[in-house]
PDB file of C-alpha atoms in Angstrom:
ATOM      1  CA  MET T   1       4.178   5.964  20.957  1.00 60.00           C
ATOM      2  CA  GLY T   2       7.511   5.418  22.686  1.00 58.00           C
ATOM      3  CA  GLN T   3      10.364   8.446  21.998  1.00 61.00           C
ATOM      4  CA  ASN T   4      12.769   5.785  21.670  1.00 83.00           C
ATOM      5  CA  TYR T   5      10.562   2.232  20.238  1.00 92.00           C
ATOM      6  CA  PHE T   6      11.928   2.404  16.449  1.00 97.00           C
ATOM      7  CA  GLN T   7      15.938   2.453  18.029  1.00 94.00           C
ATOM      8  CA  ASP T   8      17.097  -0.401  16.882  1.00 89.00           C
ATOM      9  CA  ARG T   9      14.353  -1.969  14.576  1.00 97.00           C
ATOM     10  CA  VAL T  10      14.870  -2.381  10.664  1.00 98.00           C
ATOM     11  CA  VAL T  11      13.047  -0.775   8.310  1.00 98.00           C
ATOM     12  CA  VAL T  12      12.420  -1.539   4.344  1.00 98.00           C
ATOM     13  CA  VAL T  13      10.245   0.654   2.638  1.00 98.00           C
ATOM     14  CA  THR T  14      10.646   0.382  -1.108  1.00 98.00           C
ATOM     15  CA  GLY T  15       9.844   3.157  -3.744  1.00 96.00           C
ATOM     16  CA  ALA T  16      11.974   4.848  -1.191  1.00 96.00           C
ATOM     17  CA  GLY T  17      13.897   7.180  -3.798  1.00 95.00           C
ATOM     18  CA  ASN T  18      11.670  10.215  -4.245  1.00 91.00           C
ATOM     19  CA  GLY T  19       8.242  10.811  -3.493  1.00 92.00           C
ATOM     20  CA  LEU T  20       6.645   9.333  -0.480  1.00 95.00           C
ATOM     21  CA  GLY T  21       8.865   6.574  -0.588  1.00 96.00           C
ATOM     22  CA  ARG T  22      11.799   9.173   0.803  1.00 96.00           C
ATOM     23  CA  ALA T  23       9.608  11.227   3.181  1.00 96.00           C
ATOM     24  CA  HIS T  24       8.586   7.175   5.178  1.00 97.00           C
ATOM     25  CA  ALA T  25      12.733   6.455   4.766  1.00 98.00           C
ATOM     26  CA  LEU T  26      14.221   9.561   6.108  1.00 98.00           C
ATOM     27  CA  ALA T  27      10.448   9.574   9.117  1.00 97.00           C
ATOM     28  CA  PHE T  28      12.049   6.460   9.973  1.00 98.00           C
ATOM     29  CA  ALA T  29      15.473   6.993  10.253  1.00 97.00           C
ATOM     30  CA  ALA T  30      15.054  10.257  12.341  1.00 97.00           C
ATOM     31  CA  ALA T  31      12.806   7.923  14.854  1.00 97.00           C
ATOM     32  CA  GLY T  32      15.823   5.739  14.991  1.00 97.00           C
ATOM     33  CA  ALA T  33      15.149   2.465  12.612  1.00 98.00           C
ATOM     34  CA  ALA T  34      17.784   1.116  10.734  1.00 98.00           C
ATOM     35  CA  VAL T  35      16.639   1.405   7.133  1.00 98.00           C
ATOM     36  CA  VAL T  36      17.024  -0.419   4.051  1.00 98.00           C
ATOM     37  CA  VAL T  37      16.233   1.632   1.394  1.00 98.00           C
ATOM     38  CA  ASN T  38      15.029   0.251  -2.082  1.00 98.00           C
ATOM     39  CA  ASP T  39      14.994   2.435  -5.376  1.00 96.00           C
ATOM     40  CA  LEU T  40      15.216   0.751  -8.788  1.00 91.00           C
ATOM     41  CA  GLY T  41      16.131   4.294  -9.942  1.00 79.00           C
ATOM     42  CA  GLY T  42      13.704   4.421 -12.650  1.00 65.00           C
ATOM     43  CA  GLY T  43      11.669   7.051 -14.503  1.00 58.00           C
ATOM     44  CA  ARG T  44       7.566   7.400 -13.186  1.00 53.00           C
ATOM     45  CA  ASP T  45       6.786   5.153 -15.723  1.00 55.00           C
ATOM     46  CA  GLY T  46       9.672   2.547 -14.998  1.00 55.00           C
ATOM     47  CA  SER T  47      12.027   2.514 -17.251  1.00 58.00           C
ATOM     48  CA  GLY T  48      15.168   2.820 -17.045  1.00 53.00           C
ATOM     49  CA  GLY T  49      17.035   2.316 -13.717  1.00 52.00           C
ATOM     50  CA  SER T  50      20.464   4.053 -11.343  1.00 55.00           C
ATOM     51  CA  ALA T  51      21.888   3.502  -8.083  1.00 66.00           C
ATOM     52  CA  GLY T  52      21.238   7.088  -8.069  1.00 86.00           C
ATOM     53  CA  PRO T  53      17.694   7.642  -5.989  1.00 91.00           C
ATOM     54  CA  ALA T  54      18.165   5.420  -3.222  1.00 96.00           C
ATOM     55  CA  GLN T  55      22.293   6.203  -2.182  1.00 96.00           C
ATOM     56  CA  GLN T  56      21.188   9.675  -2.151  1.00 96.00           C
ATOM     57  CA  VAL T  57      18.547   8.695   0.463  1.00 98.00           C
ATOM     58  CA  VAL T  58      20.588   6.549   2.292  1.00 98.00           C
ATOM     59  CA  ASP T  59      23.797   9.601   1.903  1.00 97.00           C
ATOM     60  CA  GLU T  60      20.965  11.985   4.340  1.00 97.00           C
ATOM     61  CA  ILE T  61      19.995   9.340   6.277  1.00 98.00           C
ATOM     62  CA  THR T  62      24.146   8.644   7.363  1.00 98.00           C
ATOM     63  CA  ALA T  63      24.908  12.503   7.075  1.00 98.00           C
ATOM     64  CA  ALA T  64      21.711  13.654   9.902  1.00 97.00           C
ATOM     65  CA  GLY T  65      23.740  10.070  11.930  1.00 97.00           C
ATOM     66  CA  GLY T  66      21.290   7.769  11.160  1.00 97.00           C
ATOM     67  CA  ARG T  67      21.106   3.872   9.778  1.00 98.00           C
ATOM     68  CA  ALA T  68      20.657   3.386   6.195  1.00 98.00           C
ATOM     69  CA  ALA T  69      21.743   0.841   3.253  1.00 98.00           C
ATOM     70  CA  ALA T  70      20.875   1.292  -0.227  1.00 98.00           C
ATOM     71  CA  ASN T  71      18.950  -1.817  -2.733  1.00 97.00           C
ATOM     72  CA  THR T  72      17.909  -1.808  -6.116  1.00 96.00           C
ATOM     73  CA  ASP T  73      16.516  -4.791  -6.922  1.00 96.00           C
ATOM     74  CA  ASP T  74      13.468  -5.439  -8.879  1.00 96.00           C
ATOM     75  CA  VAL T  75      10.810  -6.102  -6.516  1.00 97.00           C
ATOM     76  CA  SER T  76       8.181  -7.171  -8.558  1.00 97.00           C
ATOM     77  CA  THR T  77      10.377 -10.169  -9.054  1.00 98.00           C
ATOM     78  CA  TRP T  78      10.498 -13.012  -6.940  1.00 98.00           C
ATOM     79  CA  ASP T  79      14.407 -13.326  -6.485  1.00 98.00           C
ATOM     80  CA  GLY T  80      14.706  -9.082  -6.073  1.00 98.00           C
ATOM     81  CA  ALA T  81      12.056  -9.566  -3.252  1.00 98.00           C
ATOM     82  CA  LYS T  82      13.895 -12.028  -1.488  1.00 98.00           C
ATOM     83  CA  ALA T  83      17.219 -10.335  -1.781  1.00 98.00           C
ATOM     84  CA  LEU T  84      15.460  -7.238  -0.706  1.00 98.00           C
ATOM     85  CA  ILE T  85      14.063  -8.946   2.590  1.00 98.00           C
ATOM     86  CA  ASP T  86      17.421 -10.844   3.325  1.00 98.00           C
ATOM     87  CA  GLN T  87      19.441  -7.695   2.767  1.00 98.00           C
ATOM     88  CA  ALA T  88      17.511  -6.246   5.531  1.00 98.00           C
ATOM     89  CA  VAL T  89      17.951  -9.749   7.781  1.00 98.00           C
ATOM     90  CA  GLU T  90      21.626  -9.797   6.856  1.00 98.00           C
ATOM     91  CA  GLY T  91      22.714  -6.502   7.263  1.00 98.00           C
ATOM     92  CA  PHE T  92      21.136  -5.308   9.967  1.00 98.00           C
ATOM     93  CA  GLY T  93      19.953  -8.402  12.179  1.00 98.00           C
ATOM     94  CA  GLY T  94      16.334  -8.490  11.837  1.00 98.00           C
ATOM     95  CA  LEU T  95      13.412  -6.784   9.783  1.00 98.00           C
ATOM     96  CA  ASP T  96      10.310  -5.379  12.177  1.00 98.00           C
ATOM     97  CA  VAL T  97       8.369  -3.020   9.618  1.00 98.00           C
ATOM     98  CA  LEU T  98       8.130  -2.986   5.900  1.00 98.00           C
ATOM     99  CA  VAL T  99       6.040  -0.209   3.999  1.00 98.00           C
ATOM    100  CA  ASN T 100       5.433  -1.760   0.117  1.00 98.00           C
ATOM    101  CA  ASN T 101       5.762   1.408  -1.731  1.00 97.00           C
ATOM    102  CA  ALA T 102       7.387   1.039  -5.403  1.00 96.00           C
ATOM    103  CA  GLY T 103       4.806   1.864  -8.045  1.00 94.00           C
ATOM    104  CA  ILE T 104       4.867   3.339 -11.804  1.00 91.00           C
ATOM    105  CA  LEU T 105       2.208   5.402 -14.092  1.00 88.00           C
ATOM    106  CA  ARG T 106       1.119   4.349 -17.184  1.00 89.00           C
ATOM    107  CA  ASP T 107      -1.868   5.783 -17.932  1.00 85.00           C
ATOM    108  CA  ARG T 108      -3.882   4.790 -20.463  1.00 93.00           C
ATOM    109  CA  MET T 109      -7.701   5.561 -21.404  1.00 96.00           C
ATOM    110  CA  LEU T 110      -8.945   1.225 -22.309  1.00 94.00           C
ATOM    111  CA  THR T 111      -9.966   1.542 -25.369  1.00 97.00           C
ATOM    112  CA  SER T 112      -5.875   2.352 -25.774  1.00 97.00           C
ATOM    113  CA  MET T 113      -4.152   0.594 -23.474  1.00 96.00           C
ATOM    114  CA  SER T 114      -1.323  -1.852 -24.259  1.00 97.00           C
ATOM    115  CA  GLU T 115      -0.990  -5.098 -23.461  1.00 97.00           C
ATOM    116  CA  ALA T 116       2.455  -3.456 -21.595  1.00 96.00           C
ATOM    117  CA  GLU T 117       1.433  -0.827 -19.928  1.00 96.00           C
ATOM    118  CA  TRP T 118      -1.025  -3.434 -18.196  1.00 96.00           C
ATOM    119  CA  ASP T 119       1.237  -5.617 -17.581  1.00 96.00           C
ATOM    120  CA  ALA T 120       4.705  -3.550 -16.054  1.00 96.00           C
ATOM    121  CA  VAL T 121       1.304  -1.659 -13.961  1.00 96.00           C
ATOM    122  CA  ILE T 122       0.595  -4.197 -12.538  1.00 97.00           C
ATOM    123  CA  ALA T 123       4.032  -6.232 -12.017  1.00 97.00           C
ATOM    124  CA  VAL T 124       5.217  -3.066  -9.467  1.00 97.00           C
ATOM    125  CA  HIS T 125       2.065  -2.331  -7.903  1.00 97.00           C
ATOM    126  CA  LEU T 126       0.838  -5.700  -6.889  1.00 98.00           C
ATOM    127  CA  LYS T 127       3.510  -7.911  -7.590  1.00 98.00           C
ATOM    128  CA  GLY T 128       6.007  -5.778  -6.097  1.00 98.00           C
ATOM    129  CA  THR T 129       4.049  -5.741  -2.859  1.00 98.00           C
ATOM    130  CA  PHE T 130       3.136  -9.203  -2.401  1.00 98.00           C
ATOM    131  CA  GLY T 131       6.544 -10.255  -3.283  1.00 98.00           C
ATOM    132  CA  PRO T 132       8.578  -8.951  -0.389  1.00 98.00           C
ATOM    133  CA  ALA T 133       5.667  -9.140   1.792  1.00 98.00           C
ATOM    134  CA  ARG T 134       5.707 -12.977   0.927  1.00 98.00           C
ATOM    135  CA  HIS T 135       9.386 -13.351   2.190  1.00 98.00           C
ATOM    136  CA  ALA T 136       9.316 -11.051   5.090  1.00 98.00           C
ATOM    137  CA  ALA T 137       5.950 -12.993   6.101  1.00 98.00           C
ATOM    138  CA  ASP T 138       8.003 -16.328   5.917  1.00 98.00           C
ATOM    139  CA  TYR T 139      10.785 -14.660   8.490  1.00 98.00           C
ATOM    140  CA  TRP T 140       8.770 -14.200  10.589  1.00 98.00           C
ATOM    141  CA  ARG T 141       6.624 -17.782  10.672  1.00 98.00           C
ATOM    142  CA  GLN T 142      10.237 -18.639  10.856  1.00 98.00           C
ATOM    143  CA  ARG T 143      10.771 -16.733  13.535  1.00 98.00           C
ATOM    144  CA  ALA T 144       7.733 -18.012  15.616  1.00 98.00           C
ATOM    145  CA  LYS T 145       8.239 -21.450  14.732  1.00 97.00           C
ATOM    146  CA  SER T 146      10.999 -21.502  16.786  1.00 98.00           C
ATOM    147  CA  GLY T 147       9.815 -19.737  19.380  1.00 97.00           C
ATOM    148  CA  LEU T 148      10.578 -16.062  18.678  1.00 98.00           C
ATOM    149  CA  PRO T 149       8.037 -13.266  19.733  1.00 96.00           C
ATOM    150  CA  ASN T 150       7.064 -10.641  16.465  1.00 98.00           C
ATOM    151  CA  ASP T 151       6.718  -6.798  17.321  1.00 97.00           C
ATOM    152  CA  ALA T 152       6.572  -6.499  13.126  1.00 98.00           C
ATOM    153  CA  SER T 153       4.655  -4.295  11.066  1.00 98.00           C
ATOM    154  CA  ILE T 154       3.224  -4.633   6.986  1.00 98.00           C
ATOM    155  CA  ILE T 155       2.576  -0.735   5.603  1.00 98.00           C
ATOM    156  CA  ASN T 156       0.970  -1.176   2.308  1.00 98.00           C
ATOM    157  CA  THR T 157       0.415   1.489  -0.262  1.00 97.00           C
ATOM    158  CA  THR T 158      -3.286   1.635  -1.853  1.00 97.00           C
ATOM    159  CA  SER T 159      -4.871   4.487  -3.422  1.00 94.00           C
ATOM    160  CA  PRO T 160      -8.088   6.344  -3.818  1.00 91.00           C
ATOM    161  CA  SER T 161      -7.821   5.837  -8.112  1.00 90.00           C
ATOM    162  CA  GLY T 162      -8.050   1.948  -6.342  1.00 91.00           C
ATOM    163  CA  LEU T 163     -10.979   2.919  -3.698  1.00 93.00           C
ATOM    164  CA  PHE T 164     -12.585   4.976  -5.976  1.00 91.00           C
ATOM    165  CA  GLY T 165     -12.091   4.878  -9.838  1.00 89.00           C
ATOM    166  CA  SER T 166     -10.324   7.904 -12.056  1.00 88.00           C
ATOM    167  CA  PRO T 167     -10.424   7.440 -15.439  1.00 87.00           C
ATOM    168  CA  GLY T 168      -7.640   6.532 -17.596  1.00 91.00           C
ATOM    169  CA  GLN T 169      -6.273   4.044 -15.337  1.00 93.00           C
ATOM    170  CA  THR T 170      -7.648   0.528 -15.624  1.00 95.00           C
ATOM    171  CA  ASN T 171      -4.272  -0.506 -14.826  1.00 97.00           C
ATOM    172  CA  TYR T 172      -3.306   1.481 -11.836  1.00 95.00           C
ATOM    173  CA  GLY T 173      -6.665   1.060 -10.172  1.00 95.00           C
ATOM    174  CA  ALA T 174      -6.803  -2.412 -10.411  1.00 97.00           C
ATOM    175  CA  ALA T 175      -3.962  -2.133  -8.874  1.00 97.00           C
ATOM    176  CA  LYS T 176      -4.426  -0.578  -6.125  1.00 97.00           C
ATOM    177  CA  ALA T 177      -7.537  -1.960  -5.829  1.00 97.00           C
ATOM    178  CA  GLY T 178      -5.743  -5.359  -5.795  1.00 98.00           C
ATOM    179  CA  ILE T 179      -3.810  -4.165  -2.721  1.00 98.00           C
ATOM    180  CA  ALA T 180      -6.463  -3.305  -0.610  1.00 98.00           C
ATOM    181  CA  GLY T 181      -7.563  -6.907  -0.534  1.00 98.00           C
ATOM    182  CA  PHE T 182      -4.402  -8.044  -0.136  1.00 98.00           C
ATOM    183  CA  THR T 183      -4.148  -5.875   2.909  1.00 98.00           C
ATOM    184  CA  VAL T 184      -7.410  -7.423   3.955  1.00 98.00           C
ATOM    185  CA  ILE T 185      -6.739 -10.988   4.122  1.00 98.00           C
ATOM    186  CA  ALA T 186      -2.585 -10.980   4.439  1.00 98.00           C
ATOM    187  CA  ALA T 187      -3.912  -9.721   7.923  1.00 98.00           C
ATOM    188  CA  MET T 188      -6.247 -12.627   8.554  1.00 98.00           C
ATOM    189  CA  GLU T 189      -2.874 -14.852   7.472  1.00 98.00           C
ATOM    190  CA  LEU T 190      -0.046 -13.289   9.851  1.00 98.00           C
ATOM    191  CA  TRP T 191      -2.126 -11.577  12.774  1.00 98.00           C
ATOM    192  CA  ARG T 192      -1.362 -15.736  14.769  1.00 98.00           C
ATOM    193  CA  TYR T 193       2.325 -14.918  13.749  1.00 98.00           C
ATOM    194  CA  GLY T 194       2.348 -11.221  15.758  1.00 98.00           C
ATOM    195  CA  VAL T 195       2.171  -9.425  12.188  1.00 98.00           C
ATOM    196  CA  THR T 196       0.384  -6.584  12.308  1.00 98.00           C
ATOM    197  CA  VAL T 197      -0.579  -5.713   7.867  1.00 98.00           C
ATOM    198  CA  ASN T 198      -2.582  -1.959   7.349  1.00 98.00           C
ATOM    199  CA  ALA T 199      -2.644   0.571   4.071  1.00 98.00           C
ATOM    200  CA  VAL T 200      -2.370   3.865   3.388  1.00 98.00           C
ATOM    201  CA  ALA T 201      -4.122   6.261   0.899  1.00 95.00           C
ATOM    202  CA  PRO T 202      -2.550   8.431   0.423  1.00 94.00           C
ATOM    203  CA  THR T 203      -3.552  12.458  -1.758  1.00 87.00           C
ATOM    204  CA  ALA T 204       0.243  13.559  -2.309  1.00 60.00           C
ATOM    205  CA  LEU T 205       2.195  15.967  -4.586  1.00 50.00           C
ATOM    206  CA  THR T 206       4.817  13.614  -6.316  1.00 53.00           C
ATOM    207  CA  ARG T 207       6.129  12.803  -9.690  1.00 50.00           C
ATOM    208  CA  LEU T 208       3.648  10.233 -10.115  1.00 53.00           C
ATOM    209  CA  THR T 209       0.900  13.316  -9.506  1.00 51.00           C
ATOM    210  CA  ASP T 210       3.091  15.931 -10.455  1.00 49.00           C
ATOM    211  CA  ASP T 211       0.822  16.241 -13.884  1.00 53.00           C
ATOM    212  CA  LEU T 212      -2.777  15.723 -12.498  1.00 54.00           C
ATOM    213  CA  PRO T 213      -4.625  18.936 -11.958  1.00 52.00           C
ATOM    214  CA  VAL T 214      -6.674  17.393  -9.997  1.00 57.00           C
ATOM    215  CA  VAL T 215      -3.791  17.280  -7.179  1.00 56.00           C
ATOM    216  CA  HIS T 216      -2.454  20.622  -8.461  1.00 52.00           C
ATOM    217  CA  GLU T 217      -5.713  22.383  -7.834  1.00 59.00           C
ATOM    218  CA  MET T 218      -6.286  21.002  -4.278  1.00 58.00           C
ATOM    219  CA  ALA T 219      -2.774  21.591  -3.383  1.00 54.00           C
ATOM    220  CA  GLN T 220      -3.401  25.135  -2.918  1.00 49.00           C
ATOM    221  CA  THR T 221      -5.518  24.840  -0.226  1.00 61.00           C
ATOM    222  CA  VAL T 222      -4.407  21.793   0.998  1.00 59.00           C
ATOM    223  CA  ASP T 223      -0.535  20.819   2.222  1.00 58.00           C
ATOM    224  CA  LEU T 224       0.024  17.802   0.059  1.00 61.00           C
ATOM    225  CA  ALA T 225       3.831  17.356   0.427  1.00 78.00           C
ATOM    226  CA  PRO T 226       4.440  13.885   0.737  1.00 80.00           C
ATOM    227  CA  ASP T 227       6.040  14.074   4.305  1.00 88.00           C
ATOM    228  CA  GLY T 228       2.984  14.972   5.997  1.00 93.00           C
ATOM    229  CA  VAL T 229       2.044  10.953   5.072  1.00 94.00           C
ATOM    230  CA  SER T 230       4.491   9.575   6.877  1.00 96.00           C
ATOM    231  CA  PRO T 231       3.609  10.263  10.946  1.00 95.00           C
ATOM    232  CA  VAL T 232       0.676   7.933  10.023  1.00 97.00           C
ATOM    233  CA  VAL T 233       2.863   5.362   8.454  1.00 98.00           C
ATOM    234  CA  LEU T 234       5.158   5.473  11.848  1.00 98.00           C
ATOM    235  CA  TRP T 235       1.928   5.249  13.396  1.00 97.00           C
ATOM    236  CA  LEU T 236       0.749   2.101  12.142  1.00 98.00           C
ATOM    237  CA  ALA T 237       4.668   0.571  12.859  1.00 98.00           C
ATOM    238  CA  GLY T 238       3.955   1.566  16.090  1.00 97.00           C
ATOM    239  CA  PRO T 239       2.895   0.463  20.010  1.00 97.00           C
ATOM    240  CA  THR T 240      -0.504   2.045  19.707  1.00 97.00           C
ATOM    241  CA  ALA T 241      -1.290   0.491  17.513  1.00 98.00           C
ATOM    242  CA  ARG T 242      -0.522  -3.636  17.848  1.00 97.00           C
ATOM    243  CA  GLU T 243      -3.729  -4.545  17.582  1.00 97.00           C
ATOM    244  CA  VAL T 244      -4.446  -2.600  14.495  1.00 98.00           C
ATOM    245  CA  THR T 245      -4.654  -4.526  11.865  1.00 98.00           C
ATOM    246  CA  GLY T 246      -6.667  -5.238   8.098  1.00 98.00           C
ATOM    247  CA  ARG T 247      -7.035  -1.332   7.888  1.00 98.00           C
ATOM    248  CA  VAL T 248      -6.763   1.321   5.598  1.00 98.00           C
ATOM    249  CA  LEU T 249      -6.568   4.445   6.357  1.00 98.00           C
ATOM    250  CA  ALA T 250      -6.339   7.764   3.667  1.00 95.00           C
ATOM    251  CA  VAL T 251      -4.790  10.342   4.356  1.00 93.00           C
ATOM    252  CA  ILE T 252      -5.307  13.530   2.620  1.00 90.00           C
ATOM    253  CA  GLY T 253      -3.061  16.778   4.374  1.00 87.00           C
ATOM    254  CA  GLY T 254      -4.757  17.161   7.998  1.00 89.00           C
ATOM    255  CA  THR T 255      -7.190  14.844   6.867  1.00 90.00           C
ATOM    256  CA  ILE T 256      -7.290  10.885   7.888  1.00 93.00           C
ATOM    257  CA  ALA T 257      -9.753   8.881   6.916  1.00 93.00           C
ATOM    258  CA  VAL T 258     -11.248   5.226   7.855  1.00 97.00           C
ATOM    259  CA  VAL T 259     -11.794   3.287   4.754  1.00 96.00           C
ATOM    260  CA  GLU T 260     -14.459   1.152   4.406  1.00 94.00           C
ATOM    261  CA  GLY T 261     -14.653  -2.133   2.596  1.00 89.00           C
ATOM    262  CA  TRP T 262     -17.554  -3.317   0.761  1.00 92.00           C
ATOM    263  CA  ALA T 263     -20.266  -4.660   2.406  1.00 93.00           C
ATOM    264  CA  TYR T 264     -23.992  -5.745   1.899  1.00 95.00           C
ATOM    265  CA  GLY T 265     -26.377  -2.681   1.083  1.00 95.00           C
ATOM    266  CA  PRO T 266     -30.058  -3.224   0.083  1.00 96.00           C
ATOM    267  CA  GLU T 267     -31.085  -7.579  -0.301  1.00 97.00           C
ATOM    268  CA  VAL T 268     -33.333  -9.375  -1.586  1.00 97.00           C
ATOM    269  CA  HIS T 269     -34.405 -13.200  -1.304  1.00 96.00           C
ATOM    270  CA  SER T 270     -35.900 -16.193  -3.029  1.00 96.00           C
ATOM    271  CA  ASP T 271     -36.686 -20.122  -2.417  1.00 95.00           C
ATOM    272  CA  GLY T 272     -36.733 -20.547  -5.856  1.00 95.00           C
ATOM    273  CA  ARG T 273     -34.677 -19.569  -8.409  1.00 96.00           C
ATOM    274  CA  TRP T 274     -34.152 -16.194  -9.986  1.00 97.00           C
ATOM    275  CA  THR T 275     -35.691 -15.861 -13.848  1.00 96.00           C
ATOM    276  CA  PRO T 276     -34.284 -12.500 -15.701  1.00 96.00           C
ATOM    277  CA  GLN T 277     -38.095 -12.097 -15.767  1.00 96.00           C
ATOM    278  CA  ARG T 278     -38.722 -11.652 -11.870  1.00 96.00           C
ATOM    279  CA  LEU T 279     -35.622  -9.887 -11.267  1.00 97.00           C
ATOM    280  CA  ASP T 280     -36.411  -7.076 -13.744  1.00 97.00           C
ATOM    281  CA  ALA T 281     -39.418  -6.479 -11.231  1.00 96.00           C
ATOM    282  CA  VAL T 282     -37.135  -6.320  -8.317  1.00 97.00           C
ATOM    283  CA  LEU T 283     -33.327  -5.554  -8.704  1.00 97.00           C
ATOM    284  CA  PRO T 284     -35.023  -1.981 -10.305  1.00 96.00           C
ATOM    285  CA  ASP T 285     -35.763  -0.880  -6.110  1.00 97.00           C
ATOM    286  CA  LEU T 286     -33.361  -2.902  -5.155  1.00 97.00           C
ATOM    287  CA  LEU T 287     -30.534  -1.365  -6.857  1.00 96.00           C
ATOM    288  CA  ALA T 288     -32.257   2.638  -6.055  1.00 95.00           C
ATOM    289  CA  ASN T 289     -32.704   1.654  -2.923  1.00 95.00           C
ATOM    290  CA  ALA T 290     -28.809   1.062  -1.975  1.00 95.00           C
ATOM    291  CA  ALA T 291     -26.057   4.025  -1.264  1.00 93.00           C
ATOM    292  CA  PRO T 292     -24.022   5.495  -4.352  1.00 92.00           C
ATOM    293  CA  ASN T 293     -21.041   4.272  -4.985  1.00 92.00           C
ATOM    294  CA  ALA T 294     -18.210   7.179  -3.290  1.00 91.00           C
ATOM    295  CA  ASP T 295     -16.907   9.524  -6.365  1.00 86.00           C
ATOM    296  CA  VAL T 296     -12.960  10.094  -6.553  1.00 82.00           C
ATOM    297  CA  THR T 297     -13.154  12.248  -3.084  1.00 83.00           C
ATOM    298  CA  GLY T 298     -14.003   9.275  -1.609  1.00 89.00           C
ATOM    299  CA  HIS T 299     -17.664  10.896  -0.617  1.00 88.00           C
ATOM    300  CA  ARG T 300     -20.806   9.509  -1.714  1.00 88.00           C
ATOM    301  CA  PRO T 301     -23.022  11.935  -4.047  1.00 85.00           C
ATOM    302  CA  ALA T 302     -25.866  13.547  -2.153  1.00 77.00           C
ATOM    303  CA  GLN T 303     -28.806  11.582  -2.808  1.00 63.00           C
TER     304      GLN T 303
END
């Protein structure tokens, strides 16, 4: 990556007041980008709000000689997402990179989850990815229609919970799985406008994972600091990755894995219509010959 590639580029990072988003914002700023630091300033469950976290990150960036602006809009709303993108374009003169990272947790087993707990998590993660991406995509499309070239990137944040499953997180996992699907489709649609769309699936020790024993156990032997994920995000937004789109990269300390999506396994065909009785004779063997689903570590159990 060229040393000055991010100089004068404009980057928006959502959920950038803490954890992964903060690390990404600081890394982009250190590389020379102007950064809009978005954070509603609420708790890990999405409650409350404050300008403090976003402004603190901006203060860190400016103290180091970088350029940044704080934004506290709610990206789970249509108007909030638009205001965020507009602030980048109007305040810094354009938009080159969007990192969708905002998220909350309201973990609960399915039998106990409330409608509000489901709606809040889906809104922040899934709609909070769609909204900024939708308004950014419109900006880039209008540029392309005007004959201006784009060298732009969207990097979304999915999770092993959404890709491989995690009990107690049907809301969070469903949203994160949706983000992975959104990434693949948005990549197909936006390529024509000079925009790549990829996602990271990080395992990191942040305030969202601080009370998860499995993460603390892993952190005893693996460096799960949030800033260890940021180099992958910068690479996906950099010149070497201009032909990379529609991909999900898992980042676990020093390990990077390409997450391979759903694909057909064993198949069976019938010229006539299937009946439950006929399926009794074929589906058990078909399923027995299929590779097992990956476990929570992202690896398939040994057969």
